[in-house]
Amino acid sequence: EPYRRQRQMCIRDSSLQRKLDDARLVSRAKLLWMSRLNMSETEAHRYIEKAAMDGCRKRREVAERIICTYEE
């Protein structure tokens, strides 16, 4: 029982960490677009959301692609 509970907490922690990492990547991608393409935060956010939905991809994947393209 204690081992199972500890394992569940570890799984939950790693899931939360992954969500935080995803949010950081998306924010970084938005900031890149805001600075490079003069988009507003709302425009950048909508574009990432739409690209993810249209391409059946995760927002993280879209953000990673943006970062690879626009970061020097």
PDB file of N, CA and C in Angstrom:
ATOM      1  N   GLU A   1       0.824  -1.213   0.000  1.00  0.00           N
ATOM      2  CA  GLU A   1       0.000   0.000   0.000  1.00  0.00           C
ATOM      3  C   GLU A   1       0.863   1.270   0.000  1.00  0.00           C
ATOM      4  N   PRO A   2       1.821   1.427   0.924  1.00  0.00           N
ATOM      5  CA  PRO A   2       2.639   2.649   0.896  1.00  0.00           C
ATOM      6  C   PRO A   2       3.440   2.771  -0.403  1.00  0.00           C
ATOM      7  N   TYR A   3       3.931   1.645  -0.903  1.00  0.00           N
ATOM      8  CA  TYR A   3       4.698   1.677  -2.149  1.00  0.00           C
ATOM      9  C   TYR A   3       3.817   2.137  -3.308  1.00  0.00           C
ATOM     10  N   ARG A   4       2.591   1.627  -3.347  1.00  0.00           N
ATOM     11  CA  ARG A   4       1.661   2.003  -4.416  1.00  0.00           C
ATOM     12  C   ARG A   4       1.343   3.495  -4.366  1.00  0.00           C
ATOM     13  N   ARG A   5       1.131   3.995  -3.180  1.00  0.00           N
ATOM     14  CA  ARG A   5       0.823   5.415  -3.005  1.00  0.00           C
ATOM     15  C   ARG A   5       2.016   6.274  -3.435  1.00  0.00           C
ATOM     16  N   GLN A   6       3.212   5.848  -3.055  1.00  0.00           N
ATOM     17  CA  GLN A   6       4.416   6.580  -3.436  1.00  0.00           C
ATOM     18  C   GLN A   6       4.582   6.569  -4.957  1.00  0.00           C
ATOM     19  N   ARG A   7       4.324   5.432  -5.567  1.00  0.00           N
ATOM     20  CA  ARG A   7       4.436   5.325  -7.021  1.00  0.00           C
ATOM     21  C   ARG A   7       3.435   6.246  -7.717  1.00  0.00           C
ATOM     22  N   GLN A   8       2.211   6.291  -7.197  1.00  0.00           N
ATOM     23  CA  GLN A   8       1.190   7.174  -7.769  1.00  0.00           C
ATOM     24  C   GLN A   8       1.609   8.630  -7.657  1.00  0.00           C
ATOM     25  N   MET A   9       2.214   8.993  -6.542  1.00  0.00           N
ATOM     26  CA  MET A   9       2.672  10.374  -6.367  1.00  0.00           C
ATOM     27  C   MET A   9       3.800  10.695  -7.343  1.00  0.00           C
ATOM     28  N   CYS A  10       4.692   9.751  -7.574  1.00  0.00           N
ATOM     29  CA  CYS A  10       5.782   9.966  -8.531  1.00  0.00           C
ATOM     30  C   CYS A  10       5.237  10.152  -9.942  1.00  0.00           C
ATOM     31  N   ILE A  11       4.257   9.342 -10.295  1.00  0.00           N
ATOM     32  CA  ILE A  11       3.632   9.459 -11.617  1.00  0.00           C
ATOM     33  C   ILE A  11       2.952  10.811 -11.746  1.00  0.00           C
ATOM     34  N   ARG A  12       2.238  11.228 -10.724  1.00  0.00           N
ATOM     35  CA  ARG A  12       1.559  12.520 -10.739  1.00  0.00           C
ATOM     36  C   ARG A  12       2.573  13.659 -10.834  1.00  0.00           C
ATOM     37  N   ASP A  13       3.670  13.552 -10.071  1.00  0.00           N
ATOM     38  CA  ASP A  13       4.713  14.581 -10.121  1.00  0.00           C
ATOM     39  C   ASP A  13       5.323  14.682 -11.506  1.00  0.00           C
ATOM     40  N   SER A  14       5.601  13.557 -12.135  1.00  0.00           N
ATOM     41  CA  SER A  14       6.214  13.603 -13.467  1.00  0.00           C
ATOM     42  C   SER A  14       5.228  14.156 -14.493  1.00  0.00           C
ATOM     43  N   SER A  15       3.947  13.876 -14.308  1.00  0.00           N
ATOM     44  CA  SER A  15       2.922  14.413 -15.203  1.00  0.00           C
ATOM     45  C   SER A  15       2.832  15.935 -15.057  1.00  0.00           C
ATOM     46  N   LEU A  16       2.869  16.409 -13.834  1.00  0.00           N
ATOM     47  CA  LEU A  16       2.831  17.854 -13.592  1.00  0.00           C
ATOM     48  C   LEU A  16       4.083  18.526 -14.138  1.00  0.00           C
ATOM     49  N   GLN A  17       5.233  17.875 -13.964  1.00  0.00           N
ATOM     50  CA  GLN A  17       6.485  18.429 -14.486  1.00  0.00           C
ATOM     51  C   GLN A  17       6.425  18.536 -16.001  1.00  0.00           C
ATOM     52  N   ARG A  18       5.873  17.521 -16.644  1.00  0.00           N
ATOM     53  CA  ARG A  18       5.746  17.528 -18.101  1.00  0.00           C
ATOM     54  C   ARG A  18       4.846  18.679 -18.549  1.00  0.00           C
ATOM     55  N   LYS A  19       3.745  18.895 -17.842  1.00  0.00           N
ATOM     56  CA  LYS A  19       2.840  19.994 -18.187  1.00  0.00           C
ATOM     57  C   LYS A  19       3.521  21.345 -18.025  1.00  0.00           C
ATOM     58  N   LEU A  20       4.315  21.492 -16.967  1.00  0.00           N
ATOM     59  CA  LEU A  20       5.058  22.742 -16.767  1.00  0.00           C
ATOM     60  C   LEU A  20       6.070  22.952 -17.884  1.00  0.00           C
ATOM     61  N   ASP A  21       6.775  21.885 -18.253  1.00  0.00           N
ATOM     62  CA  ASP A  21       7.746  21.977 -19.344  1.00  0.00           C
ATOM     63  C   ASP A  21       7.062  22.361 -20.649  1.00  0.00           C
ATOM     64  N   ASP A  22       5.902  21.761 -20.915  1.00  0.00           N
ATOM     65  CA  ASP A  22       5.137  22.090 -22.121  1.00  0.00           C
ATOM     66  C   ASP A  22       4.740  23.562 -22.123  1.00  0.00           C
ATOM     67  N   ALA A  23       4.257  24.039 -20.984  1.00  0.00           N
ATOM     68  CA  ALA A  23       3.828  25.442 -20.880  1.00  0.00           C
ATOM     69  C   ALA A  23       5.009  26.391 -21.098  1.00  0.00           C
ATOM     70  N   ARG A  24       6.177  26.026 -20.571  1.00  0.00           N
ATOM     71  CA  ARG A  24       7.369  26.861 -20.767  1.00  0.00           C
ATOM     72  C   ARG A  24       7.759  26.925 -22.243  1.00  0.00           C
ATOM     73  N   LEU A  25       7.714  25.780 -22.922  1.00  0.00           N
ATOM     74  CA  LEU A  25       8.061  25.750 -24.346  1.00  0.00           C
ATOM     75  C   LEU A  25       7.093  26.591 -25.166  1.00  0.00           C
ATOM     76  N   VAL A  26       5.810  26.464 -24.874  1.00  0.00           N
ATOM     77  CA  VAL A  26       4.802  27.234 -25.598  1.00  0.00           C
ATOM     78  C   VAL A  26       5.010  28.727 -25.347  1.00  0.00           C
ATOM     79  N   SER A  27       5.302  29.100 -24.126  1.00  0.00           N
ATOM     80  CA  SER A  27       5.551  30.513 -23.810  1.00  0.00           C
ATOM     81  C   SER A  27       6.785  31.026 -24.546  1.00  0.00           C
ATOM     82  N   ARG A  28       7.817  30.212 -24.586  1.00  0.00           N
ATOM     83  CA  ARG A  28       9.040  30.606 -25.302  1.00  0.00           C
ATOM     84  C   ARG A  28       8.764  30.801 -26.786  1.00  0.00           C
ATOM     85  N   ALA A  29       7.972  29.893 -27.365  1.00  0.00           N
ATOM     86  CA  ALA A  29       7.621  30.007 -28.784  1.00  0.00           C
ATOM     87  C   ALA A  29       6.794  31.272 -29.031  1.00  0.00           C
ATOM     88  N   LYS A  30       5.852  31.546 -28.146  1.00  0.00           N
ATOM     89  CA  LYS A  30       5.035  32.757 -28.292  1.00  0.00           C
ATOM     90  C   LYS A  30       5.913  34.006 -28.230  1.00  0.00           C
ATOM     91  N   LEU A  31       6.829  34.036 -27.279  1.00  0.00           N
ATOM     92  CA  LEU A  31       7.720  35.200 -27.151  1.00  0.00           C
ATOM     93  C   LEU A  31       8.577  35.382 -28.403  1.00  0.00           C
ATOM     94  N   LEU A  32       9.043  34.286 -28.978  1.00  0.00           N
ATOM     95  CA  LEU A  32       9.823  34.382 -30.211  1.00  0.00           C
ATOM     96  C   LEU A  32       8.998  35.016 -31.315  1.00  0.00           C
ATOM     97  N   TRP A  33       7.789  34.533 -31.484  1.00  0.00           N
ATOM     98  CA  TRP A  33       6.931  35.093 -32.531  1.00  0.00           C
ATOM     99  C   TRP A  33       6.570  36.534 -32.249  1.00  0.00           C
ATOM    100  N   MET A  34       6.338  36.854 -30.995  1.00  0.00           N
ATOM    101  CA  MET A  34       5.997  38.225 -30.651  1.00  0.00           C
ATOM    102  C   MET A  34       7.152  39.164 -31.008  1.00  0.00           C
ATOM    103  N   SER A  35       8.373  38.716 -30.750  1.00  0.00           N
ATOM    104  CA  SER A  35       9.516  39.583 -31.034  1.00  0.00           C
ATOM    105  C   SER A  35       9.930  39.548 -32.505  1.00  0.00           C
ATOM    106  N   ARG A  36       9.858  38.403 -33.136  1.00  0.00           N
ATOM    107  CA  ARG A  36      10.331  38.274 -34.524  1.00  0.00           C
ATOM    108  C   ARG A  36       9.286  38.659 -35.564  1.00  0.00           C
ATOM    109  N   LEU A  37       8.024  38.328 -35.290  1.00  0.00           N
ATOM    110  CA  LEU A  37       6.971  38.552 -36.284  1.00  0.00           C
ATOM    111  C   LEU A  37       5.977  39.632 -35.867  1.00  0.00           C
ATOM    112  N   ASN A  38       6.283  40.315 -34.780  1.00  0.00           N
ATOM    113  CA  ASN A  38       5.410  41.383 -34.263  1.00  0.00           C
ATOM    114  C   ASN A  38       3.971  40.917 -34.050  1.00  0.00           C
ATOM    115  N   MET A  39       3.809  39.697 -33.590  1.00  0.00           N
ATOM    116  CA  MET A  39       2.471  39.190 -33.259  1.00  0.00           C
ATOM    117  C   MET A  39       2.139  39.599 -31.831  1.00  0.00           C
ATOM    118  N   SER A  40       0.855  39.688 -31.567  1.00  0.00           N
ATOM    119  CA  SER A  40       0.439  39.875 -30.181  1.00  0.00           C
ATOM    120  C   SER A  40       0.483  38.505 -29.508  1.00  0.00           C
ATOM    121  N   GLU A  41       0.426  38.497 -28.193  1.00  0.00           N
ATOM    122  CA  GLU A  41       0.419  37.213 -27.480  1.00  0.00           C
ATOM    123  C   GLU A  41      -0.799  36.381 -27.877  1.00  0.00           C
ATOM    124  N   THR A  42      -1.929  37.045 -28.021  1.00  0.00           N
ATOM    125  CA  THR A  42      -3.164  36.358 -28.404  1.00  0.00           C
ATOM    126  C   THR A  42      -3.038  35.723 -29.783  1.00  0.00           C
ATOM    127  N   GLU A  43      -2.468  36.464 -30.732  1.00  0.00           N
ATOM    128  CA  GLU A  43      -2.290  35.923 -32.087  1.00  0.00           C
ATOM    129  C   GLU A  43      -1.358  34.707 -32.073  1.00  0.00           C
ATOM    130  N   ALA A  44      -0.251  34.834 -31.366  1.00  0.00           N
ATOM    131  CA  ALA A  44       0.713  33.731 -31.296  1.00  0.00           C
ATOM    132  C   ALA A  44       0.079  32.508 -30.644  1.00  0.00           C
ATOM    133  N   HIS A  45      -0.667  32.726 -29.572  1.00  0.00           N
ATOM    134  CA  HIS A  45      -1.328  31.623 -28.875  1.00  0.00           C
ATOM    135  C   HIS A  45      -2.340  30.930 -29.794  1.00  0.00           C
ATOM    136  N   ARG A  46      -3.155  31.724 -30.463  1.00  0.00           N
ATOM    137  CA  ARG A  46      -4.157  31.149 -31.374  1.00  0.00           C
ATOM    138  C   ARG A  46      -3.500  30.352 -32.491  1.00  0.00           C
ATOM    139  N   TYR A  47      -2.405  30.874 -33.025  1.00  0.00           N
ATOM    140  CA  TYR A  47      -1.728  30.179 -34.114  1.00  0.00           C
ATOM    141  C   TYR A  47      -1.192  28.822 -33.649  1.00  0.00           C
ATOM    142  N   ILE A  48      -0.584  28.803 -32.466  1.00  0.00           N
ATOM    143  CA  ILE A  48      -0.047  27.544 -31.932  1.00  0.00           C
ATOM    144  C   ILE A  48      -1.185  26.548 -31.694  1.00  0.00           C
ATOM    145  N   GLU A  49      -2.263  27.014 -31.096  1.00  0.00           N
ATOM    146  CA  GLU A  49      -3.423  26.137 -30.853  1.00  0.00           C
ATOM    147  C   GLU A  49      -3.982  25.590 -32.164  1.00  0.00           C
ATOM    148  N   LYS A  50      -4.150  26.457 -33.150  1.00  0.00           N
ATOM    149  CA  LYS A  50      -4.717  26.051 -34.428  1.00  0.00           C
ATOM    150  C   LYS A  50      -3.791  25.090 -35.168  1.00  0.00           C
ATOM    151  N   ALA A  51      -2.493  25.389 -35.164  1.00  0.00           N
ATOM    152  CA  ALA A  51      -1.531  24.514 -35.836  1.00  0.00           C
ATOM    153  C   ALA A  51      -1.519  23.130 -35.189  1.00  0.00           C
ATOM    154  N   ALA A  52      -1.650  23.090 -33.883  1.00  0.00           N
ATOM    155  CA  ALA A  52      -1.686  21.805 -33.178  1.00  0.00           C
ATOM    156  C   ALA A  52      -2.948  21.026 -33.555  1.00  0.00           C
ATOM    157  N   MET A  53      -4.085  21.699 -33.551  1.00  0.00           N
ATOM    158  CA  MET A  53      -5.346  21.017 -33.884  1.00  0.00           C
ATOM    159  C   MET A  53      -5.376  20.580 -35.343  1.00  0.00           C
ATOM    160  N   ASP A  54      -4.994  21.480 -36.233  1.00  0.00           N
ATOM    161  CA  ASP A  54      -5.041  21.168 -37.667  1.00  0.00           C
ATOM    162  C   ASP A  54      -4.089  20.039 -38.040  1.00  0.00           C
ATOM    163  N   GLY A  55      -2.955  19.975 -37.369  1.00  0.00           N
ATOM    164  CA  GLY A  55      -1.958  18.955 -37.690  1.00  0.00           C
ATOM    165  C   GLY A  55      -2.035  17.730 -36.812  1.00  0.00           C
ATOM    166  N   CYS A  56      -3.042  17.670 -35.941  1.00  0.00           N
ATOM    167  CA  CYS A  56      -3.183  16.551 -34.985  1.00  0.00           C
ATOM    168  C   CYS A  56      -1.876  16.354 -34.218  1.00  0.00           C
ATOM    169  N   ARG A  57      -1.314  17.457 -33.783  1.00  0.00           N
ATOM    170  CA  ARG A  57      -0.070  17.419 -33.017  1.00  0.00           C
ATOM    171  C   ARG A  57      -0.294  18.065 -31.666  1.00  0.00           C
ATOM    172  N   LYS A  58       0.642  17.861 -30.793  1.00  0.00           N
ATOM    173  CA  LYS A  58       0.580  18.494 -29.478  1.00  0.00           C
ATOM    174  C   LYS A  58       1.143  19.906 -29.586  1.00  0.00           C
ATOM    175  N   ARG A  59       0.672  20.770 -28.699  1.00  0.00           N
ATOM    176  CA  ARG A  59       1.177  22.145 -28.680  1.00  0.00           C
ATOM    177  C   ARG A  59       2.687  22.150 -28.469  1.00  0.00           C
ATOM    178  N   ARG A  60       3.180  21.208 -27.678  1.00  0.00           N
ATOM    179  CA  ARG A  60       4.613  21.099 -27.428  1.00  0.00           C
ATOM    180  C   ARG A  60       5.382  20.905 -28.741  1.00  0.00           C
ATOM    181  N   GLU A  61       4.872  20.035 -29.612  1.00  0.00           N
ATOM    182  CA  GLU A  61       5.538  19.775 -30.888  1.00  0.00           C
ATOM    183  C   GLU A  61       5.580  21.038 -31.751  1.00  0.00           C
ATOM    184  N   VAL A  62       4.470  21.746 -31.799  1.00  0.00           N
ATOM    185  CA  VAL A  62       4.404  22.986 -32.574  1.00  0.00           C
ATOM    186  C   VAL A  62       5.390  23.999 -32.000  1.00  0.00           C
ATOM    187  N   ALA A  63       5.414  24.129 -30.684  1.00  0.00           N
ATOM    188  CA  ALA A  63       6.318  25.072 -30.028  1.00  0.00           C
ATOM    189  C   ALA A  63       7.780  24.714 -30.292  1.00  0.00           C
ATOM    190  N   GLU A  64       8.104  23.429 -30.219  1.00  0.00           N
ATOM    191  CA  GLU A  64       9.486  23.002 -30.475  1.00  0.00           C
ATOM    192  C   GLU A  64       9.918  23.367 -31.891  1.00  0.00           C
ATOM    193  N   ARG A  65       9.009  23.197 -32.828  1.00  0.00           N
ATOM    194  CA  ARG A  65       9.319  23.536 -34.223  1.00  0.00           C
ATOM    195  C   ARG A  65       9.561  25.036 -34.392  1.00  0.00           C
ATOM    196  N   ILE A  66       8.733  25.825 -33.739  1.00  0.00           N
ATOM    197  CA  ILE A  66       8.894  27.284 -33.791  1.00  0.00           C
ATOM    198  C   ILE A  66      10.246  27.678 -33.199  1.00  0.00           C
ATOM    199  N   ILE A  67      10.568  27.107 -32.060  1.00  0.00           N
ATOM    200  CA  ILE A  67      11.825  27.423 -31.384  1.00  0.00           C
ATOM    201  C   ILE A  67      13.013  27.041 -32.263  1.00  0.00           C
ATOM    202  N   CYS A  68      12.963  25.862 -32.857  1.00  0.00           N
ATOM    203  CA  CYS A  68      14.062  25.425 -33.748  1.00  0.00           C
ATOM    204  C   CYS A  68      14.197  26.352 -34.950  1.00  0.00           C
ATOM    205  N   THR A  69      13.090  26.842 -35.444  1.00  0.00           N
ATOM    206  CA  THR A  69      13.114  27.704 -36.630  1.00  0.00           C
ATOM    207  C   THR A  69      13.598  29.113 -36.318  1.00  0.00           C
ATOM    208  N   TYR A  70      13.169  29.684 -35.203  1.00  0.00           N
ATOM    209  CA  TYR A  70      13.409  31.093 -34.944  1.00  0.00           C
ATOM    210  C   TYR A  70      14.504  31.408 -33.933  1.00  0.00           C
ATOM    211  N   GLU A  71      14.942  30.438 -33.171  1.00  0.00           N
ATOM    212  CA  GLU A  71      16.018  30.711 -32.226  1.00  0.00           C
ATOM    213  C   GLU A  71      17.362  30.588 -32.924  1.00  0.00           C
ATOM    214  N   GLU A  72      18.253  31.460 -32.566  1.00  0.00           N
ATOM    215  CA  GLU A  72      19.591  31.433 -33.181  1.00  0.00           C
ATOM    216  C   GLU A  72      20.558  30.675 -32.331  1.00  0.00           C
TER     217      GLU A  72
END
